[in-house]
Coordinates of C-alpha atoms in Angstrom, one line a residue:
Chain O
N1 CA 0.0 0.0 0.0
A2 CA 2.0 3.0 -1.3
G3 CA -0.6 5.7 -0.3
V4 CA -0.2 8.8 -2.4
T5 CA 2.6 8.9 -4.9
Q6 CA 3.8 11.8 -7.0
T7 CA 6.1 12.1 -10.0
P8 CA 8.5 13.7 -10.6
K9 CA 10.1 14.6 -7.3
F10 CA 12.1 17.6 -8.8
Q11 CA 11.7 19.5 -12.0
V12 CA 13.4 22.5 -13.6
L13 CA 11.6 24.3 -16.4
K14 CA 12.3 27.3 -18.6
T15 CA 9.6 30.0 -18.8
G16 CA 7.0 28.9 -21.4
Q17 CA 7.6 25.2 -21.2
S18 CA 4.8 22.8 -20.3
M19 CA 4.7 19.8 -18.0
T20 CA 2.4 17.5 -16.2
L21 CA 2.7 16.5 -12.6
Q22 CA 1.3 13.0 -11.9
C23 CA -0.4 11.8 -8.8
A24 CA -1.9 8.4 -7.9
Q25 CA -3.4 6.9 -4.8
D26 CA -4.2 3.3 -4.0
M27 CA -6.5 3.9 -1.0
N28 CA -9.7 3.8 -3.1
H29 CA -10.3 7.5 -2.1
N30 CA -13.0 9.5 -3.8
S31 CA -11.6 13.0 -3.6
M32 CA -8.2 14.2 -4.8
Y33 CA -6.5 17.6 -4.5
W34 CA -3.6 19.7 -5.8
Y35 CA -2.0 22.3 -3.5
R36 CA 0.9 24.5 -3.8
Q37 CA 3.1 25.5 -0.9
D38 CA 5.1 28.7 -0.8
P39 CA 7.1 30.0 2.2
G40 CA 4.9 31.7 4.8
M41 CA 1.7 31.0 2.8
G42 CA 0.7 27.6 4.0
L43 CA -1.0 25.4 1.5
R44 CA -3.2 26.9 -1.2
L45 CA -5.7 24.7 -3.1
I46 CA -5.3 24.8 -6.9
Y47 CA -7.9 22.3 -8.1
Y48 CA -9.7 19.4 -6.6
S49 CA -11.8 16.5 -7.8
A50 CA -14.6 15.5 -5.4
S51 CA -15.2 12.3 -7.3
E52 CA -14.2 10.6 -10.5
G53 CA -15.3 12.6 -13.5
T54 CA -15.5 16.0 -11.7
T55 CA -13.0 18.8 -11.1
D56 CA -13.4 22.2 -9.6
K57 CA -11.3 25.2 -9.1
G58 CA -9.7 26.0 -5.8
E59 CA -8.2 29.2 -4.5
V60 CA -5.4 29.7 -7.1
P61 CA -6.3 27.9 -10.4
N62 CA -4.9 30.3 -12.9
G63 CA -2.2 28.9 -15.1
Y64 CA -3.1 25.3 -14.3
N65 CA -5.3 22.5 -15.7
V66 CA -6.2 19.2 -14.2
S67 CA -7.4 15.8 -15.3
R68 CA -9.0 13.1 -13.2
L69 CA -8.0 10.2 -15.4
N70 CA -9.7 7.6 -13.2
K71 CA -10.4 7.1 -9.6
R72 CA -6.7 6.6 -8.8
E73 CA -5.0 9.3 -10.8
F74 CA -5.2 13.1 -10.8
S75 CA -2.8 15.1 -12.9
L76 CA -1.9 18.7 -12.9
R77 CA -0.7 20.5 -16.1
L78 CA 1.2 23.7 -16.5
E79 CA 0.6 24.7 -20.1
S80 CA 3.1 27.6 -20.2
A81 CA 5.2 27.8 -17.0
A82 CA 6.0 31.1 -15.4
P83 CA 8.5 31.9 -12.6
S84 CA 5.6 32.6 -10.3
Q85 CA 4.8 28.9 -10.5
T86 CA 8.0 28.0 -8.8
S87 CA 6.7 26.2 -5.7
V88 CA 6.3 22.8 -4.0
Y89 CA 3.3 21.0 -5.2
F90 CA 1.4 18.5 -3.1
C91 CA -1.2 16.0 -4.1
A92 CA -3.6 14.7 -1.5
S93 CA -6.6 12.5 -1.3
T94 CA -9.5 11.8 1.1
L95 CA -12.3 9.3 1.3
A96 CA -14.6 12.3 1.8
G97 CA -18.4 12.4 1.9
V98 CA -18.5 10.1 4.9
L99 CA -18.5 11.5 8.5
G100 CA -15.1 11.0 10.1
T101 CA -13.2 10.4 6.9
E102 CA -12.0 13.9 5.9
T103 CA -8.4 13.3 6.9
Q104 CA -6.2 14.3 3.9
Y105 CA -3.4 12.0 2.9
F106 CA -0.5 13.7 1.2
G107 CA 2.1 12.7 -1.3
P108 CA 5.8 13.6 -0.8
G109 CA 5.6 16.6 -3.1
T110 CA 7.1 17.8 -6.4
R111 CA 9.6 20.7 -6.2
L112 CA 9.3 22.8 -9.3
L113 CA 11.7 25.6 -10.3
V114 CA 10.8 27.8 -13.3
L115 CA 13.7 29.8 -14.7
Chain J
A1 CA -16.0 31.0 4.2
Q2 CA -13.9 29.0 6.6
S3 CA -10.5 30.3 7.6
V4 CA -7.7 29.3 10.0
T5 CA -5.2 31.6 11.8
Q6 CA -2.0 30.4 13.4
P7 CA -0.7 33.5 15.2
D8 CA 2.8 32.3 15.7
I9 CA 5.0 32.0 12.7
H10 CA 8.0 30.6 14.6
I11 CA 8.3 29.2 18.1
T12 CA 11.5 28.0 19.8
V13 CA 11.4 25.8 22.9
S14 CA 14.0 23.9 24.8
E15 CA 14.1 20.2 24.7
G16 CA 12.0 18.8 27.6
A17 CA 9.9 22.0 27.9
S18 CA 6.2 22.1 27.3
L19 CA 4.7 23.3 24.0
E20 CA 1.5 25.0 22.9
L21 CA 0.8 26.0 19.3
R22 CA -2.2 28.2 18.8
C23 CA -4.9 27.8 16.2
N24 CA -8.1 29.9 15.7
Y25 CA -10.7 29.1 13.1
S26 CA -13.7 30.8 11.6
Y27 CA -16.5 28.5 10.6
G28 CA -20.3 28.7 10.9
A29 CA -21.1 25.1 12.1
T30 CA -19.2 22.6 14.1
P31 CA -16.0 22.2 12.3
Y32 CA -13.8 19.2 11.5
L33 CA -10.4 20.3 12.9
F34 CA -7.0 18.8 12.2
W35 CA -3.4 19.3 13.1
Y36 CA -0.8 18.1 10.6
V37 CA 3.0 18.0 10.9
Q38 CA 5.5 18.5 8.1
S39 CA 9.1 17.5 8.4
P40 CA 11.6 19.1 6.0
G41 CA 11.3 17.8 2.5
Q42 CA 8.2 15.7 3.3
G43 CA 4.5 15.9 2.8
L44 CA 2.0 16.6 5.6
Q45 CA 1.1 13.9 8.1
L46 CA -1.9 13.8 10.4
L47 CA -1.2 14.3 14.1
L48 CA -4.8 14.4 15.4
K49 CA -8.3 15.4 14.5
Y50 CA -11.5 16.5 16.1
F51 CA -15.0 15.8 14.8
S52 CA -17.3 15.6 17.8
G53 CA -17.5 14.4 21.4
D54 CA -14.7 14.8 23.9
T55 CA -13.1 18.2 23.3
L56 CA -9.6 16.9 24.4
V57 CA -8.2 14.7 21.6
Q58 CA -5.1 12.6 21.7
G59 CA -2.8 12.2 18.7
I60 CA 0.4 10.5 17.7
K61 CA 3.8 11.3 19.2
G62 CA 2.4 12.4 22.5
F63 CA 0.5 15.4 21.1
E64 CA -3.0 16.5 22.3
A65 CA -5.3 19.3 21.3
E66 CA -8.3 20.9 22.9
F67 CA -11.3 22.2 21.1
K68 CA -12.8 25.3 22.7
R69 CA -16.0 26.4 20.9
S70 CA -16.3 29.6 22.9
Q71 CA -12.9 30.8 21.8
S72 CA -13.0 29.2 18.3
S73 CA -9.7 27.6 19.1
F74 CA -8.0 24.3 18.7
N75 CA -4.6 24.6 20.3
L76 CA -2.0 21.9 20.1
R77 CA 0.0 20.8 23.2
K78 CA 2.8 18.5 24.2
P79 CA 4.0 18.3 27.8
S80 CA 7.7 17.5 26.9
V81 CA 9.2 18.3 23.6
H82 CA 11.8 16.1 21.9
W83 CA 14.4 17.3 19.4
S84 CA 12.6 15.2 16.8
D85 CA 9.5 17.3 17.1
A86 CA 11.2 20.2 15.2
A87 CA 9.0 20.6 12.1
E88 CA 6.3 22.8 10.7
Y89 CA 2.8 22.4 12.1
F90 CA -0.4 23.2 10.3
C91 CA -3.9 23.6 11.6
A92 CA -6.7 22.9 9.2
V93 CA -10.5 23.0 9.1
A94 CA -12.5 20.8 6.8
S95 CA -16.0 21.0 5.4
G96 CA -17.7 19.6 2.3
G97 CA -14.6 17.6 1.4
K98 CA -12.3 20.6 1.3
S99 CA -9.7 21.7 3.8
T100 CA -8.4 25.2 4.6
F101 CA -5.0 25.3 6.2
G102 CA -3.3 27.9 8.4
D103 CA 0.0 29.4 7.3
G104 CA 1.9 27.1 9.6
T105 CA 4.1 27.4 12.7
T106 CA 7.7 26.4 12.5
L107 CA 9.0 24.8 15.7
T108 CA 12.6 24.9 16.6
V109 CA 13.9 22.8 19.5
K110 CA 17.0 23.9 21.4
P111 CA 19.2 21.3 23.0

């Protein structure tokens, strides 16, 4: 049981390049999330998927797109990377929808540097 | 909209001393409250959570937190801090499948 996995661990991009961050969970969770973490700003929600087939914007969606490929996988795409997107990106999942199950389980993070 | 405030950006305590990290939340109904810990270079890990019932909840690694509705607070405590507790701590409130996190408190432990 690997929990939540993310690839890649590190990435350096040039401004304007595109990339996709991958996330997968093996806990049969319904909901998945993408956050970015910047110093002194806690975690900010980019997009989330409450269930397979649905996605919704979070607090800071501009410059990102997501795909909920199936129940296990939730990818985050940067179409044209900008230096402001330099951050650490975390994927998380939760069973959700059931009382007592809203604990979020986090992946190890992807550290992205945009030059 | 729900919100979480962690008033202390950075706290330093001596090893063996007691610890209290503050968290205040804003939410209309009874919230689901969490404390997470993040070690350097790692993702967040759940320490403890409150949904209902006993307002004093116990977590892993000897941590506890007390829910005080009248003060809209959910402070994290530990009676004796260990050097391995040095990390960043996040308070969060959850509702409708989404969580809102505070900005975090960084704990430094002096030998």
